[in-house]
Coordinates of C-alpha atoms in Angstrom, one line a residue:
M954 CA 84.6 3.9 -25.5
V955 CA 81.3 2.6 -24.1
K956 CA 81.7 -0.7 -22.3
K957 CA 79.6 -3.5 -24.0
H958 CA 76.9 -4.9 -21.9
E959 CA 77.3 -8.7 -21.8
P960 CA 74.2 -11.0 -22.0
F961 CA 72.5 -11.8 -18.7
V962 CA 72.4 -15.6 -18.1
I963 CA 69.7 -17.1 -15.9
G964 CA 69.3 -20.8 -15.8
D965 CA 69.9 -22.0 -19.3
V966 CA 68.6 -18.8 -20.9
S967 CA 70.8 -16.0 -22.2
V968 CA 69.2 -12.5 -22.4
T969 CA 71.0 -10.1 -24.7
A970 CA 71.5 -6.4 -24.0
G971 CA 68.5 -4.2 -24.8
T972 CA 65.9 -7.0 -24.7
Q973 CA 63.1 -8.3 -22.5
L974 CA 62.5 -12.0 -22.0
S975 CA 60.2 -14.2 -19.9
V976 CA 62.1 -16.9 -18.1
K977 CA 60.5 -19.9 -16.4
L978 CA 62.5 -21.6 -13.7
P979 CA 61.2 -25.1 -12.8
A980 CA 60.2 -25.0 -9.1
A981 CA 58.1 -28.2 -8.4
K982 CA 55.1 -30.1 -9.5
L983 CA 51.5 -30.5 -8.3
Y984 CA 50.1 -33.9 -7.4
N985 CA 48.8 -34.4 -10.9
D986 CA 52.3 -33.9 -12.4
T987 CA 51.5 -30.3 -13.6
P988 CA 54.7 -28.3 -13.5
M989 CA 54.9 -25.2 -11.3
D990 CA 57.4 -22.7 -12.6
L991 CA 58.9 -19.5 -11.1
H992 CA 58.2 -16.9 -13.7
V993 CA 60.8 -14.2 -14.0
E994 CA 60.5 -11.2 -16.4
V995 CA 64.0 -10.1 -17.3
F996 CA 64.8 -6.6 -18.7
H997 CA 68.4 -6.5 -19.7
G998 CA 69.5 -2.9 -20.4
T999 CA 71.8 -1.6 -23.0
K1000 CA 74.4 -0.3 -20.5
P1001 CA 75.9 -2.0 -17.4
G1002 CA 74.5 -0.9 -14.0
A1003 CA 72.5 -2.2 -11.0
T1004 CA 70.6 -5.4 -11.0
L1005 CA 67.3 -4.7 -9.3
L1006 CA 65.1 -7.6 -8.1
V1007 CA 61.4 -6.7 -7.6
C1008 CA 59.3 -9.5 -6.2
A1009 CA 55.8 -10.0 -4.8
A1010 CA 53.6 -12.7 -3.2
I1011 CA 56.3 -14.4 -1.1
H1012 CA 53.1 -14.8 0.9
G1013 CA 50.6 -16.2 -1.6
D1014 CA 47.6 -14.2 -0.5
E1015 CA 49.3 -10.7 -0.8
L1016 CA 48.0 -9.5 -4.1
N1017 CA 48.8 -5.8 -4.3
G1018 CA 52.4 -6.5 -5.2
I1019 CA 51.4 -8.7 -8.0
E1020 CA 49.5 -5.9 -9.6
I1021 CA 52.4 -3.5 -9.0
C1022 CA 54.7 -5.9 -10.9
R1023 CA 52.1 -6.2 -13.7
R1024 CA 51.9 -2.5 -14.2
L1025 CA 55.7 -2.1 -13.9
L1026 CA 56.2 -4.5 -16.9
G1027 CA 54.4 -1.9 -19.1
R1028 CA 56.5 1.0 -17.8
V1029 CA 60.0 -0.3 -18.5
N1030 CA 61.8 -0.5 -21.9
A1031 CA 65.0 -2.6 -22.0
K1032 CA 66.4 -0.4 -24.8
T1033 CA 66.5 2.7 -22.5
L1034 CA 67.4 0.8 -19.3
T1035 CA 70.7 0.9 -17.6
G1036 CA 71.4 -2.3 -15.7
T1037 CA 69.1 -5.2 -15.3
L1038 CA 65.6 -5.5 -13.9
L1039 CA 64.3 -8.8 -12.6
V1040 CA 60.6 -8.9 -11.9
V1041 CA 59.0 -11.9 -10.1
P1042 CA 55.2 -11.1 -9.6
I1043 CA 54.5 -14.4 -7.8
V1044 CA 57.1 -16.1 -5.7
N1045 CA 54.8 -18.4 -3.7
V1046 CA 53.0 -19.9 -6.7
F1047 CA 51.4 -22.6 -4.5
G1048 CA 50.0 -20.2 -2.0
F1049 CA 48.7 -17.9 -4.8
I1050 CA 46.7 -20.7 -6.4
Q1051 CA 45.2 -21.6 -3.0
Q1052 CA 44.7 -18.0 -1.9
S1053 CA 46.8 -18.8 1.1
R1054 CA 49.7 -17.1 2.9
Y1055 CA 51.4 -20.4 3.2
L1056 CA 52.7 -23.3 1.2
P1057 CA 50.7 -26.6 1.1
D1058 CA 52.7 -27.9 4.1
R1059 CA 51.7 -24.8 6.1
R1060 CA 55.2 -23.4 6.1
D1061 CA 55.8 -19.7 5.8
L1062 CA 58.1 -19.3 2.8
N1063 CA 59.5 -16.1 4.3
R1064 CA 60.9 -17.9 7.3
C1065 CA 62.8 -20.5 5.2
F1066 CA 65.6 -18.5 3.5
P1067 CA 68.2 -19.3 2.2
G1068 CA 66.8 -22.8 2.1
T1069 CA 68.4 -26.0 0.9
A1070 CA 68.3 -28.0 -2.4
K1071 CA 67.1 -31.2 -0.6
G1072 CA 64.9 -29.9 2.1
A1073 CA 61.1 -29.6 2.4
L1074 CA 59.1 -27.8 -0.3
A1075 CA 59.4 -24.4 1.3
S1076 CA 63.2 -24.9 1.8
R1077 CA 63.6 -26.0 -1.9
L1078 CA 61.6 -23.0 -3.2
A1079 CA 63.6 -20.6 -1.0
H1080 CA 66.9 -22.2 -2.2
L1081 CA 65.8 -21.8 -5.9
F1082 CA 64.9 -18.1 -5.3
S1083 CA 68.0 -17.4 -3.3
S1084 CA 70.5 -19.0 -5.6
M1085 CA 69.0 -17.9 -9.0
L1086 CA 67.7 -14.4 -8.1
V1087 CA 68.7 -13.0 -4.7
K1088 CA 72.4 -13.7 -5.1
R1089 CA 72.3 -12.1 -8.6
A1090 CA 70.8 -8.8 -7.4
T1091 CA 72.6 -5.7 -6.3
H1092 CA 69.3 -4.1 -4.9
I1093 CA 65.9 -5.6 -3.9
V1094 CA 62.4 -4.3 -3.4
D1095 CA 60.1 -6.8 -1.7
L1096 CA 56.4 -6.1 -2.0
H1097 CA 54.0 -7.1 0.8
T1098 CA 50.6 -6.4 2.3
G1099 CA 49.1 -6.7 5.7
A1100 CA 47.8 -10.1 6.8
I1101 CA 44.3 -11.3 6.2
H1102 CA 41.8 -8.9 7.8
R1103 CA 44.6 -6.5 8.7
E1104 CA 45.3 -3.4 6.6
N1105 CA 48.5 -1.4 6.5
L1106 CA 49.1 2.2 5.5
P1107 CA 51.8 2.3 2.7
Q1108 CA 55.1 2.1 4.5
I1109 CA 58.7 1.0 4.0
R1110 CA 60.5 -1.2 6.4
C1111 CA 64.3 -1.5 6.3
D1112 CA 67.4 -1.1 8.4
T1113 CA 67.7 2.7 8.4
D1114 CA 71.2 2.6 9.7
N1115 CA 72.3 1.4 6.3
E1116 CA 72.8 4.4 4.0
T1117 CA 71.9 2.7 0.8
M1118 CA 68.7 1.2 2.2
L1119 CA 67.7 4.5 3.7
A1120 CA 68.3 6.3 0.4
M1121 CA 66.1 3.7 -1.4
A1122 CA 63.4 4.1 1.3
N1123 CA 63.4 7.8 1.0
A1124 CA 63.3 7.7 -2.8
F1125 CA 60.4 5.2 -2.7
G1126 CA 58.2 7.9 -1.3
A1127 CA 55.9 6.0 1.1
P1128 CA 54.8 8.4 3.8
V1129 CA 56.3 6.4 6.7
V1130 CA 59.6 4.6 6.9
M1131 CA 59.9 2.1 9.8
S1132 CA 63.3 1.2 11.1
S1133 CA 63.1 -2.6 11.2
K1134 CA 65.6 -5.3 11.5
A1135 CA 64.9 -8.3 9.2
R1136 CA 63.5 -11.5 10.8
E1137 CA 65.6 -14.6 10.8
G1138 CA 64.8 -16.8 7.8
S1139 CA 63.2 -14.0 5.8
M1140 CA 64.3 -13.2 2.3
R1141 CA 65.2 -9.7 3.4
G1142 CA 67.4 -11.0 6.2
F1143 CA 69.2 -13.3 3.8
A1144 CA 69.8 -10.5 1.3
N1145 CA 71.1 -8.2 4.0
S1146 CA 73.5 -10.9 5.3
L1147 CA 75.0 -10.8 1.8
D1148 CA 75.2 -7.0 2.0
I1149 CA 72.5 -6.7 -0.7
P1150 CA 70.3 -3.7 0.3
C1151 CA 66.6 -4.8 0.4
I1152 CA 63.6 -2.7 1.4
L1153 CA 60.2 -4.0 2.1
Y1154 CA 57.0 -2.2 1.1
E1155 CA 53.9 -2.9 3.2
A1156 CA 50.6 -1.6 2.0
G1157 CA 46.9 -2.8 2.0
E1158 CA 45.4 -6.1 3.1
A1159 CA 45.8 -9.7 2.0
L1160 CA 43.3 -10.9 -0.7
R1161 CA 42.2 -7.4 -1.5
F1162 CA 43.3 -4.8 -4.1
S1163 CA 44.0 -1.2 -2.8
D1164 CA 44.3 1.2 -5.6
M1165 CA 46.1 3.7 -3.4
S1166 CA 48.7 1.0 -2.4
I1167 CA 49.2 -0.1 -5.9
K1168 CA 49.6 3.4 -7.4
S1169 CA 52.0 4.5 -4.7
G1170 CA 53.9 1.2 -4.9
L1171 CA 54.4 1.5 -8.7
N1172 CA 55.6 5.1 -8.3
G1173 CA 57.9 4.0 -5.5
V1174 CA 59.6 1.2 -7.5
I1175 CA 60.2 3.6 -10.4
N1176 CA 61.6 6.1 -8.0
V1177 CA 64.1 3.5 -6.7
M1178 CA 65.1 2.7 -10.2
R1179 CA 65.9 6.4 -10.8
C1180 CA 67.7 6.6 -7.4
I1181 CA 70.1 3.8 -8.3
G1182 CA 70.7 5.0 -11.9
M1183 CA 68.6 2.6 -13.9
L1184 CA 66.2 5.1 -15.3
K1185 CA 66.4 8.8 -16.2
G1186 CA 64.0 11.3 -14.8
K1187 CA 63.1 13.2 -11.7
I1188 CA 62.2 11.3 -8.6
K1189 CA 58.6 12.1 -7.8
A1190 CA 58.3 11.3 -4.1
T1191 CA 56.4 12.1 -0.9
N1192 CA 58.7 13.3 1.9
S1193 CA 59.0 10.2 4.0
V1194 CA 59.3 10.5 7.8
N1195 CA 61.1 7.9 9.9
A1196 CA 59.1 6.6 12.8
S1197 CA 60.9 6.3 16.1
R1198 CA 59.0 3.2 17.2
S1199 CA 55.6 1.5 16.7
Y1200 CA 53.3 -0.8 18.8
W1201 CA 50.0 -2.5 18.7
V1202 CA 47.1 -1.5 20.9
R1203 CA 45.2 -4.6 22.0
S1204 CA 41.6 -5.0 23.0
E1205 CA 40.8 -4.7 26.7
A1206 CA 37.4 -6.5 26.4
D1207 CA 35.4 -9.0 24.4
G1208 CA 32.7 -7.9 22.0
L1209 CA 31.9 -5.7 19.0
V1210 CA 34.3 -3.0 17.8
N1211 CA 32.9 0.4 17.0
I1212 CA 35.9 2.1 15.4
K1213 CA 36.3 5.9 15.9
L1214 CA 39.5 6.5 14.0
K1215 CA 40.7 5.1 10.7
L1216 CA 44.0 4.1 9.0
G1217 CA 46.3 7.1 8.5
E1218 CA 44.6 9.3 11.1
R1219 CA 46.6 11.2 13.8
V1220 CA 45.9 10.2 17.4
S1221 CA 46.5 12.0 20.6
K1222 CA 47.4 10.3 23.9
G1223 CA 44.1 9.3 25.7
Q1224 CA 42.0 9.6 22.5
V1225 CA 39.3 7.0 22.0
L1226 CA 40.4 4.7 19.2
A1227 CA 37.3 2.5 19.4
N1228 CA 34.5 1.4 21.8
I1229 CA 34.3 -2.3 22.6
V1230 CA 30.6 -3.1 23.3
N1231 CA 28.7 -6.2 24.5
P1232 CA 26.3 -7.4 21.7
L1233 CA 23.6 -7.7 24.4
G1234 CA 24.0 -4.2 25.7
G1235 CA 25.7 -2.5 28.6
E1236 CA 28.3 0.2 28.9
P1237 CA 31.0 0.4 26.2
C1238 CA 34.7 -0.2 27.0
P1239 CA 36.7 2.7 25.4
L1240 CA 40.0 1.7 23.9
L1241 CA 42.4 4.6 24.4
A1242 CA 45.6 5.6 22.6
P1243 CA 48.6 5.2 24.9
S1244 CA 50.5 8.0 23.1
D1245 CA 50.4 10.5 20.3
G1246 CA 51.1 9.0 16.8
I1247 CA 49.7 7.9 13.5
I1248 CA 47.6 4.8 12.8
I1249 CA 49.6 2.7 10.3
G1250 CA 47.7 -0.6 10.6
N1251 CA 44.4 -1.8 11.9
S1252 CA 42.2 -4.9 12.1
N1253 CA 39.2 -4.9 9.8
I1254 CA 37.2 -7.4 11.8
P1255 CA 34.5 -5.6 13.9
V1256 CA 34.6 -8.3 16.6
T1257 CA 37.3 -9.0 19.1
N1258 CA 38.5 -11.0 22.1
E1259 CA 40.4 -9.5 24.9
G1260 CA 44.1 -9.2 24.0
E1261 CA 43.6 -9.1 20.2
A1262 CA 45.7 -6.5 18.3
L1263 CA 43.4 -3.8 16.8
F1264 CA 45.5 -0.7 16.0
H1265 CA 49.2 -0.4 15.0
I1266 CA 50.4 3.1 16.0
A1267 CA 53.7 4.7 14.9
Q1268 CA 55.4 7.3 17.1
F1269 CA 57.4 10.2 15.8
T1270 CA 59.7 12.6 17.7
G1271 CA 59.6 16.4 18.0
D1272 CA 58.0 18.3 15.0
E1273 CA 57.9 15.1 12.9
I1274 CA 54.4 14.3 14.0
E1275 CA 53.3 17.6 12.3
I1276 CA 55.3 16.8 9.2
I1277 CA 53.9 13.3 8.8
N1278 CA 50.4 14.7 9.4
D1279 CA 50.8 17.2 6.5
N1280 CA 52.5 14.6 4.3
L1281 CA 49.6 12.2 4.7
D1282 CA 47.1 14.8 3.6
D1283 CA 49.2 15.3 0.4
F1284 CA 49.6 11.6 0.0
M1285 CA 45.9 10.8 0.3
Q1286 CA 45.0 13.6 -2.2
E1287 CA 47.5 12.2 -4.8
Y1288 CA 46.7 8.5 -4.5
A1289 CA 43.3 8.1 -3.0

């Protein structure tokens, strides 16, 4: 006998099995008394299973995840779904409206979890999201981009010592998996403290759309849903490679940046990443790679002061540098 799937209740809304429903959770108000709601799209499957939370724009200027969520809504049918899918395209609604990473009080929402019901605006919004959504989930995919003027190669960050998170990360199919402990106050850190596996997808740049990042992110979320038994179908994934460590290479001079290598390219120890040049002339100052690796992040501003971070390089052990190099070629051909 097939177990009946009970309705999913969120706030004062009950979502019956096999249906999709838009739910608005009151979050706060603007100065002019206009309500600001946290919009949640609920897909409640016909059979019991995992509850996956997919969210984007905890930082309001990180747009790729919003588009991934929008496309995901058109790819899921509650009637053929096992478990429950919760999609929140815009967590930081205030920052999104203002095209800002932060909330109006300049707080970073992703440093305020789990929040409190009577704290500052960021703390209240974190509390609402934590209590109504994070605690209801069995698995979470958190969608991010690089900061403004910084672009990231598609990558997954998670605690790779956790078997469930590693399985989700490998299923996602981003070319690089970074072993990363969650920061204090982050949503991922709060979820992990509750033993809820949460992986973070980083791809692209704030305030910009990257078609490659969006396509690979959508494919990754669907892969995770298949991995945890929510959808049928074969996992279509890139062979991910775990980086042993990563570091930023900082400018050694002030001036203009003439970049020699781009995002996703392989570097060798001692190779010139860029030349820093004085706008009035003179000899260039070469910026050299301290080790072999892959460029997984870079600054897109062609001017710099001494000490500014310009290139994020991931290191790999043994033959993995060859594997990731080949994987990136395949990845670029598929998604570029």
